Short mmCIF file of C-alpha atoms and ligand atoms in Angstrom, two decimals:
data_model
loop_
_atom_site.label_atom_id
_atom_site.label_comp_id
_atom_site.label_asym_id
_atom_site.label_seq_id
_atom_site.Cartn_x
_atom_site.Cartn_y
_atom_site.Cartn_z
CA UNK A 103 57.31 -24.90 -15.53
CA UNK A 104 60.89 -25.99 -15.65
CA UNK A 105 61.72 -23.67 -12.38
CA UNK A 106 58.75 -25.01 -10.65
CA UNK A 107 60.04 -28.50 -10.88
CA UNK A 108 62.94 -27.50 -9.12
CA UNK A 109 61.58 -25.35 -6.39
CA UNK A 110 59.25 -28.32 -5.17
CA UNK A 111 61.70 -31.45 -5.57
CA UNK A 112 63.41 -31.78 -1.87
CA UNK A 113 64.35 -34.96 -1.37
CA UNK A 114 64.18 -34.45 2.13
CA UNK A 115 60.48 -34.18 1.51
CA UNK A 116 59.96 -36.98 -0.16
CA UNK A 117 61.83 -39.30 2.18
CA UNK A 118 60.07 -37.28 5.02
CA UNK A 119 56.56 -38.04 3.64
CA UNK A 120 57.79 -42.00 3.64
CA UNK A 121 58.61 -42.24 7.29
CA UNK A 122 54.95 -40.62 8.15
CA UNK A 123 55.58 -36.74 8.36
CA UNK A 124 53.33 -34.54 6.83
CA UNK A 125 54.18 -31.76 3.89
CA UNK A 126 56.03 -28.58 5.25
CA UNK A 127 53.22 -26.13 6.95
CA UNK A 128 54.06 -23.66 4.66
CA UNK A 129 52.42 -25.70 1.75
CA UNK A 130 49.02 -24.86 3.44
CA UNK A 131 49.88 -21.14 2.95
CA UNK A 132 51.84 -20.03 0.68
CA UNK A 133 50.54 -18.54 -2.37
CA UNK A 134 53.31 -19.63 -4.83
CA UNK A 135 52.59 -23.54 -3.78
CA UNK A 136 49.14 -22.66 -4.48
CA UNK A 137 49.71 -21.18 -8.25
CA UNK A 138 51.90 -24.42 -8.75
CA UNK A 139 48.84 -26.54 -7.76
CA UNK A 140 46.95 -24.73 -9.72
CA UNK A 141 49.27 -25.22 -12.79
CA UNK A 142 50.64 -28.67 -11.74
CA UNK A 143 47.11 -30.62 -10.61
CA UNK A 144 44.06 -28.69 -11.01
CA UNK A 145 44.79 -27.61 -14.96
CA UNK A 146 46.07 -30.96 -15.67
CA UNK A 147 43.74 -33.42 -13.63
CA UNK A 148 40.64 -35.09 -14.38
CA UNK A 149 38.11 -33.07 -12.09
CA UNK A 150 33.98 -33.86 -11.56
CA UNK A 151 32.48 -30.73 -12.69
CA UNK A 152 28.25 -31.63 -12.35
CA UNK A 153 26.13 -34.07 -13.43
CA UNK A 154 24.35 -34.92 -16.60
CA UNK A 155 20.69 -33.46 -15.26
CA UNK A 156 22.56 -30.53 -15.22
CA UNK A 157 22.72 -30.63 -18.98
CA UNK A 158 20.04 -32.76 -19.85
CA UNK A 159 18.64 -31.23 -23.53
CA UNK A 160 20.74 -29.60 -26.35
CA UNK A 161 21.51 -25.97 -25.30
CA UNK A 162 21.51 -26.34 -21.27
CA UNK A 163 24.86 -25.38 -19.77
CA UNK A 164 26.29 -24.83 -16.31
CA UNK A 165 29.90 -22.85 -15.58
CA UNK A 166 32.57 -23.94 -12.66
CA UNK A 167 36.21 -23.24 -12.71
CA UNK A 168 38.95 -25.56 -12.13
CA UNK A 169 41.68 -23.84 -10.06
CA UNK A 170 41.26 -20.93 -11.48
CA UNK A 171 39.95 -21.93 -15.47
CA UNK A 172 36.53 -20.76 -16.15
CA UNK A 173 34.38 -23.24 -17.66
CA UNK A 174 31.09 -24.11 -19.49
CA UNK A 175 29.64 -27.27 -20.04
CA UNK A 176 26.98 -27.56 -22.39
CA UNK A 177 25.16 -29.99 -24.00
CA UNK A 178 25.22 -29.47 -27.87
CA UNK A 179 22.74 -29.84 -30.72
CA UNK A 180 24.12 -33.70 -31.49
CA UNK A 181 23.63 -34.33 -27.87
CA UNK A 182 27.34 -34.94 -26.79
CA UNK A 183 28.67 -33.00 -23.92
CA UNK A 184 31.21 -30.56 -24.32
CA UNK A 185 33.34 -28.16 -22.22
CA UNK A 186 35.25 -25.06 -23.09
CA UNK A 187 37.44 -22.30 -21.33
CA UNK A 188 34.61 -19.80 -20.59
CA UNK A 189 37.22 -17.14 -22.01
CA UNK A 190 36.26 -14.95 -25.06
CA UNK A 191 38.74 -14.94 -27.92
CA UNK A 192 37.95 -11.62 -28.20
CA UNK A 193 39.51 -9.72 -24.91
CA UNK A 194 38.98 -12.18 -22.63
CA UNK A 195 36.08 -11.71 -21.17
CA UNK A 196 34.24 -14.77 -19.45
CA UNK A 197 31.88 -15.74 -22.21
CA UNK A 198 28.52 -17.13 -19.84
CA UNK A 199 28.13 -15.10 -16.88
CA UNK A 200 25.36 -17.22 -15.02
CA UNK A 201 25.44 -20.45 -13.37
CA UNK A 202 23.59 -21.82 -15.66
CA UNK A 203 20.91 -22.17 -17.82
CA UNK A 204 19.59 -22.98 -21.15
CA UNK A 205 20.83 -21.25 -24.66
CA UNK A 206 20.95 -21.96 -28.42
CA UNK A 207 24.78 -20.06 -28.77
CA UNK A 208 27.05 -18.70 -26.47
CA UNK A 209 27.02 -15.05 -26.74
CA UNK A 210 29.60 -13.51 -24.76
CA UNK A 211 27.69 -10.56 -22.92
CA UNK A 212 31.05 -7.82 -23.52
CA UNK A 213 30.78 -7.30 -27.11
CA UNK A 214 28.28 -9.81 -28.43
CA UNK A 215 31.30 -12.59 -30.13
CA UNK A 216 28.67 -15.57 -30.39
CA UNK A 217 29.65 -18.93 -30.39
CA UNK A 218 28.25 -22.53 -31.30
CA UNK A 219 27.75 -25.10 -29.00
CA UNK A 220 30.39 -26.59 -30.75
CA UNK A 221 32.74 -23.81 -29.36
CA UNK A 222 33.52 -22.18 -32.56
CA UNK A 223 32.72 -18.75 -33.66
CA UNK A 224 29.28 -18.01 -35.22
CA UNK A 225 29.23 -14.52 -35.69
CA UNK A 226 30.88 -10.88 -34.37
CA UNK A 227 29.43 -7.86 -34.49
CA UNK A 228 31.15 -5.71 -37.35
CA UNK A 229 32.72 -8.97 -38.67
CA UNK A 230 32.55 -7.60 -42.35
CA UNK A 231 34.24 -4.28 -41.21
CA UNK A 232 37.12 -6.28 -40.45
CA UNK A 233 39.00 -7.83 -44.01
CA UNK A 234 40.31 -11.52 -43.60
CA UNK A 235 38.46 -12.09 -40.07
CA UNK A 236 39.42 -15.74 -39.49
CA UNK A 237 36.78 -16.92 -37.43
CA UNK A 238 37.56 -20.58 -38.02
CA UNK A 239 40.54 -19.58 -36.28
CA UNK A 240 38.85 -18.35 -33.17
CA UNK A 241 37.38 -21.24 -31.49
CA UNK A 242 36.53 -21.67 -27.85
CA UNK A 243 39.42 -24.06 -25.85
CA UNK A 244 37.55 -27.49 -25.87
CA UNK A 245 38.51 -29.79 -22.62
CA UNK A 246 38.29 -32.89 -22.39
CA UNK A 247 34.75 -34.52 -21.27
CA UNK A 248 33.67 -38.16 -19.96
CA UNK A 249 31.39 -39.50 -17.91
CA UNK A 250 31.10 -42.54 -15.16
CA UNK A 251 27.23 -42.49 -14.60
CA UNK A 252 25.90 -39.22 -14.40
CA UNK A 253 29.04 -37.85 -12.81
CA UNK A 254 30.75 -35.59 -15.58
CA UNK A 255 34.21 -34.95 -15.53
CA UNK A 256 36.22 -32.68 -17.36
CA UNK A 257 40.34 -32.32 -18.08
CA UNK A 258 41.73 -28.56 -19.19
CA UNK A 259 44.99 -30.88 -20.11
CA UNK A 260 45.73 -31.10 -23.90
CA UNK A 261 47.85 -34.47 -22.96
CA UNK A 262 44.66 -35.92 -21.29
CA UNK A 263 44.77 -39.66 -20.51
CA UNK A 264 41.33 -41.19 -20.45
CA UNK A 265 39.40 -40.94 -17.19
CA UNK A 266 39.37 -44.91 -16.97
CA UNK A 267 43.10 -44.68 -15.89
CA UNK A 268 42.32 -42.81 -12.93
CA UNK A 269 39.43 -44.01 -12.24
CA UNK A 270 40.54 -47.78 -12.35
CA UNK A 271 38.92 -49.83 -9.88
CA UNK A 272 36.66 -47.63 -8.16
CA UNK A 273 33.49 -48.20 -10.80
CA UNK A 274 33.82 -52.00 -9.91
CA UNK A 275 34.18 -51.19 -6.32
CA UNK A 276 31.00 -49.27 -6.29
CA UNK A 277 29.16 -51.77 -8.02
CA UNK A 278 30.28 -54.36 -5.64
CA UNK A 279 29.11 -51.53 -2.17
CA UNK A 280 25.55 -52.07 -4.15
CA UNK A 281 25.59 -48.37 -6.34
CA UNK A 282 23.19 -48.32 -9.35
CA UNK A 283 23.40 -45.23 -11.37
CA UNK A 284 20.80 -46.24 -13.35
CA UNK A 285 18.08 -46.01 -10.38
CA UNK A 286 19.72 -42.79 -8.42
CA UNK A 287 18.98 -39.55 -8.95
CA UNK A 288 20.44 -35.84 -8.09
CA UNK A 289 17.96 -34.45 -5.28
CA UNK A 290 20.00 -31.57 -3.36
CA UNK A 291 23.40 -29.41 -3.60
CA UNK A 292 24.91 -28.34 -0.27
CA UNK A 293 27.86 -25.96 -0.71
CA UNK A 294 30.21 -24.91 2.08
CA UNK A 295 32.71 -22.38 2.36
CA UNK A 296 35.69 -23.57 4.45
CA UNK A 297 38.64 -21.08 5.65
CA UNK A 298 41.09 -23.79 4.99
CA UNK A 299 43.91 -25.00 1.96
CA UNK A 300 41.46 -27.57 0.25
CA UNK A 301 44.71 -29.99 1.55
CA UNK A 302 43.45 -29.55 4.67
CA UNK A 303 39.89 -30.06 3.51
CA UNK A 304 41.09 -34.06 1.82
CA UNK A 305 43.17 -35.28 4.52
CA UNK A 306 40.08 -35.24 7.29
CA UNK A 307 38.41 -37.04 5.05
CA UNK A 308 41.35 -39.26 4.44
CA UNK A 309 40.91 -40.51 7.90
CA UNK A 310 38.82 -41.67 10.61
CA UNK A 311 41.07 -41.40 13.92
CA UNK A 312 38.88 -37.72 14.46
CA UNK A 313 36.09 -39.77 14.44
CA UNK A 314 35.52 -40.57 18.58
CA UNK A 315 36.91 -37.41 19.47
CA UNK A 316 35.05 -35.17 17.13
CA UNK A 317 31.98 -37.20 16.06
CA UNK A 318 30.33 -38.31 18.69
CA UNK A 319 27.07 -38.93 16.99
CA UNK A 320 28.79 -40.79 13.97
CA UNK A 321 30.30 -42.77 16.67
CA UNK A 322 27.71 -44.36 18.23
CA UNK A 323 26.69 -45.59 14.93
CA UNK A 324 30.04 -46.26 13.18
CA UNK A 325 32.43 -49.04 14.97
CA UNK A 326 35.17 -46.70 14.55
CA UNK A 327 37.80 -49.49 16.17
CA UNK A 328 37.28 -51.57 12.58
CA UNK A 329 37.64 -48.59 10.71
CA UNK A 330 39.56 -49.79 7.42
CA UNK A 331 41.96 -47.94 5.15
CA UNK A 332 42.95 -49.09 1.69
CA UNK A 333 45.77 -47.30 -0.07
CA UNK A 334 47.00 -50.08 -2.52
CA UNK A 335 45.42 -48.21 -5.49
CA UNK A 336 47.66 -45.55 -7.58
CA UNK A 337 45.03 -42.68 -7.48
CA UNK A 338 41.98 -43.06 -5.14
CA UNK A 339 41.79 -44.80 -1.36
CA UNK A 340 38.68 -46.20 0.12
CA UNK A 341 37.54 -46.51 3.69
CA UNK A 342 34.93 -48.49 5.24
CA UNK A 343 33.44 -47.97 8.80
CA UNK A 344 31.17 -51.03 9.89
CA UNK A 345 27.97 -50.20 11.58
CA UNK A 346 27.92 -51.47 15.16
CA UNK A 347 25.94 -54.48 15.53
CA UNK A 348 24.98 -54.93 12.06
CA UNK A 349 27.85 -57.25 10.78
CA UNK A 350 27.97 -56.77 7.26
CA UNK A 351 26.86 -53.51 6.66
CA UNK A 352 28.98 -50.33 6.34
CA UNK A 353 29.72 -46.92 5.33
CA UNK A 354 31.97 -47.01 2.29
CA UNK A 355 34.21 -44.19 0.93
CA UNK A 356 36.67 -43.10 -1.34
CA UNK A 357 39.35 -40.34 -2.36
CA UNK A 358 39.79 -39.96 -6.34
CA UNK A 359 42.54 -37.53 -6.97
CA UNK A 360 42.89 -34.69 -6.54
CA UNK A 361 39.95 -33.41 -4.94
CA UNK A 362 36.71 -35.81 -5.07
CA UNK A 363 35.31 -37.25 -2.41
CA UNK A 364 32.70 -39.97 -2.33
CA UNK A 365 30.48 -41.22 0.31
CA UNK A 366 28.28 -44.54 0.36
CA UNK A 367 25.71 -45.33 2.67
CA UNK A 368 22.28 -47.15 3.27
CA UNK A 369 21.03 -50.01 1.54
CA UNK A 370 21.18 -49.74 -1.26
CA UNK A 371 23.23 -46.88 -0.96
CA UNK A 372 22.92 -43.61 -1.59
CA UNK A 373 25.89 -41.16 -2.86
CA UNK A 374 27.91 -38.19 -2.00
CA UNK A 375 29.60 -36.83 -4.68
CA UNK A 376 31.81 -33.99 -2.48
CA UNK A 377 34.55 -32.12 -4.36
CA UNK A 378 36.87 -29.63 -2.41
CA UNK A 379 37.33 -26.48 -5.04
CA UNK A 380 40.44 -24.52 -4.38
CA UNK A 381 39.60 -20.97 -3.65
CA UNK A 382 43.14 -19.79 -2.90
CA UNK A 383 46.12 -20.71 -0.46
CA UNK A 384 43.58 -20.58 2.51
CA UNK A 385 40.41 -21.04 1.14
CA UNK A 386 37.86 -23.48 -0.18
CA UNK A 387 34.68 -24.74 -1.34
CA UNK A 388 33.22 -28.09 -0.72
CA UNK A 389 29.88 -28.73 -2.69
CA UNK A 390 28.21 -31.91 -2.22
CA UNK A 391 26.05 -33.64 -4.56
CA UNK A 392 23.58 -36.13 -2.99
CA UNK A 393 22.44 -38.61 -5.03
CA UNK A 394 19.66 -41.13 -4.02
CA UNK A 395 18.02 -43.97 -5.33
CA UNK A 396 14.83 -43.40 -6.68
CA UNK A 397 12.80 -45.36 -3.97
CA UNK A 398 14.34 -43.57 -0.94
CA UNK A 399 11.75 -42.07 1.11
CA UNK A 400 11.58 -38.41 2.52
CA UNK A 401 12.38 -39.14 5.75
CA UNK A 402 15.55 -41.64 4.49
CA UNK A 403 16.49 -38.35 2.56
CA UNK A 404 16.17 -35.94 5.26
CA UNK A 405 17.88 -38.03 7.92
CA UNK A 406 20.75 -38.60 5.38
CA UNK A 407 21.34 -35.05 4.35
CA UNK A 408 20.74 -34.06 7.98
CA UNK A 409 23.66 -36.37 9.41
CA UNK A 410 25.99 -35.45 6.46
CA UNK A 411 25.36 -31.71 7.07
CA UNK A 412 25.89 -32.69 11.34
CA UNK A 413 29.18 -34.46 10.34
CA UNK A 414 30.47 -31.61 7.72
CA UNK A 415 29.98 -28.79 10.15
CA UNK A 416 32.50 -30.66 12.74
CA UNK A 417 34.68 -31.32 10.22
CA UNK A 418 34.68 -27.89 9.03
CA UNK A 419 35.53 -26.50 12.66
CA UNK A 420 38.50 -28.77 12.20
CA UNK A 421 39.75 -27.96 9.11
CA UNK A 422 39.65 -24.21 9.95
CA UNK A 423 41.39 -24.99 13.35
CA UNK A 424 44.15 -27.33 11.46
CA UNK A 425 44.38 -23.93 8.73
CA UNK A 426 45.58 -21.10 11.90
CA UNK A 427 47.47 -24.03 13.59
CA UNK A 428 49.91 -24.36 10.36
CA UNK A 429 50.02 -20.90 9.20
CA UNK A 430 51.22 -19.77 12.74
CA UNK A 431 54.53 -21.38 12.23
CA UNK A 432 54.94 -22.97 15.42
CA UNK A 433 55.45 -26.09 13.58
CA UNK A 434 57.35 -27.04 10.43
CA UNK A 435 54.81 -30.07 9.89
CA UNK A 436 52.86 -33.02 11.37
CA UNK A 437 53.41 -36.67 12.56
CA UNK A 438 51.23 -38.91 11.31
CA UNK A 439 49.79 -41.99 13.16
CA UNK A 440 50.35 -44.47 10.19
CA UNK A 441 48.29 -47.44 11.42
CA UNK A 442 44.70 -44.62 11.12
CA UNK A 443 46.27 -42.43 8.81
CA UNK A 444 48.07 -43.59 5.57
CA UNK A 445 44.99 -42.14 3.82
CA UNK A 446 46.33 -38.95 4.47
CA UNK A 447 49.86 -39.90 3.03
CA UNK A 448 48.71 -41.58 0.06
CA UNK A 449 47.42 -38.22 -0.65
CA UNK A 450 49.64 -36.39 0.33
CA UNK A 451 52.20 -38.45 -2.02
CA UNK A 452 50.48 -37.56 -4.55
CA UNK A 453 50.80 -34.35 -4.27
CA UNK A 454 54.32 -34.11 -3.93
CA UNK A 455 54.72 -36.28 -6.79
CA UNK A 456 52.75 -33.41 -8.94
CA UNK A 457 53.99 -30.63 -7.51
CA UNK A 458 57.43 -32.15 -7.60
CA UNK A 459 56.87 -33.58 -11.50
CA UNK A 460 58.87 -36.35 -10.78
S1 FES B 18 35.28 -10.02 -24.80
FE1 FES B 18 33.77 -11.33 -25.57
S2 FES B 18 32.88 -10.20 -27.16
FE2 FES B 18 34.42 -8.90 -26.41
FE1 FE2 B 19 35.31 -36.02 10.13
#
């Protein structure tokens, strides 16, 4: 950890990043930047995972990873959430194979180790061939779990801080854009995969200055001149477009670090829940959650997910063109405009301070 700290301090970056340059190319590419993000922000962030339908009775469980971390989430027999490392204590083995599903143990499907809900060891085949088996020593990894709604989010960090001092601000913010958990519910799943560094994949969404080039439909709706940027908050910025010629209403969104993206719209609105999963260097996976309030009608839902899907696919072409532009070396980094863009270097700070540890 100690030699990572050093490789990614530069100074140069850092003070680079300030005056509106991007990070160096080659941190969209290279696989050892990758493993330190990995290490540095996806094992030790606070990262949505699912939703609590997903889990909704004792037993039901779903797996993800986070960077590379298998995990299960399962709701146990006392009805609190938990997650684990989806790793067997035995060899290793992922423990869960499916998605997900419904069980009264875990029983890892290599050699049968079964576990509680609860994450520690039931039983093992042959357990009383074995003198002074300490099962009580052989407990699943537990993560940390909270919740903000029905959004679940899990931290593989042993030195997790709560979720709250991420989160901050952005529950009240919500509120105040109209959200009601209480009356929304899941309805659909959309999952792209993107041929870009999930960097890449955050920083269009960080700003809106594509938006009359490369939206044109969005823009006939959106007022993209008013377009507003907010970066005063330590880990999330929000962005509102104003629909033209309807003063007062908007599309809101938000950034939480590292990797979720949120998107309000309608009235009262209905939410995106988008997180950008690392795949590798030049790969990732952007699933979107849409969650709707329990009144919207089935034409409100398909023109919503409709548009969203329209918008993602033009984002995508970008993202993918923005991955061969930077891996072709032709240019050591980019130039931000600052008065569209500090979305992207809030982010992008962010990430240098992680990857950096300072
Ligand atoms: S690896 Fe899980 S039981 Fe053997
Ligand atoms: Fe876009």
């Amino acid at each position: 950890m100690a030699m990572e700290s050093k490789t990614y301090t530069d100074a140069a970056i850092a003070s680079a990043l300030e005056r509106g340059d991007t990070l160096p190319a080659r941190w969209y590419v290279d696989a050892n930047v990758f493993q330190a993000e990995k290490e540095r922000i996806f094992h030790r962030a606070w990262q949505y995972v699912g939703h609590t339908g997903q889990v909704a009775s004792a037993g039901d469980f779903f797996t993800t990873r986070l960077g590379d971390l298998p995990v299960v989430i399962v709701r146990d027999t006392g009805g609190a959430i938990r997650a684990f490392a989806n790793v067997c204590r035995h060899r290793g083995s992922e423990v869960v194979l499916e998605c997900a599903g419904s069980r009264k143990t875990l029983q890892c499907h290599y050699h049968g180790w079964t576990y509680n809900l609860d994450g520690s060891l039931r039983a093992a085949p042959r357990e009383n061939e074995q003198p002074a088996f300490a099962k009580e020593t052989l407990s699943l990894a537990a993560f940390a779990v909270e919740t903000w709604g029905p959004l679940i989010f899990v931290n593989p960090s042993s030195a997790a801080s709560p979720l709250r001092d991420v989160i901050g601000e952005l529950p009240g913010i919500f509120e105040h854009a109209g959200v009601d958990f209480a009356q929304m519910r899941m309805l659909r799943r959309d999952v792209y995969e993107i041929a870009a560094n999930w960097k890449i994949v955050v920083e269009n969404f960080n700003e809106c200055y594509h938006c009359p080039i490369a939206h044109p439909k969005f823009s006939e709706v959106i007022d993209t001149d008013a377009y507003r940027v907010e970066t005063d908050y330590e880990y999330f910025s929000t962005y509102y477009g104003p629909i033209l010629g309807s003063p007062g209403n908007g599309v809101n969104y938000a950034t939480l670090w590292p990797n979720l993206l949120f998107s309000l719209y309608g009235n009262p609105p209905n939410l995106q829940a988008i997180s950008v999963v690392p795949i590798d260097a030049e790969h990732s996976r952007q699933v979107v959650d849409h969650f709707f309030a329990a009144d919207a009608s089935e034409a409100q839902i398909r023109n919503d997910v409709e548009f969203s899907d329209l918008v993602t696919r033009e984002d995508i072409v970008l993202c993918e063109s923005v991955q061969r532009g930077l891996r072709s070396g032709a240019i050591e980094h980019g130039k931000l405009m600052l008065s569209r863009e500090r979305g992207i270097q809030h982010f992008q700070k962010l990430v240098y301070r992680f990857l950096s540890g300072e």
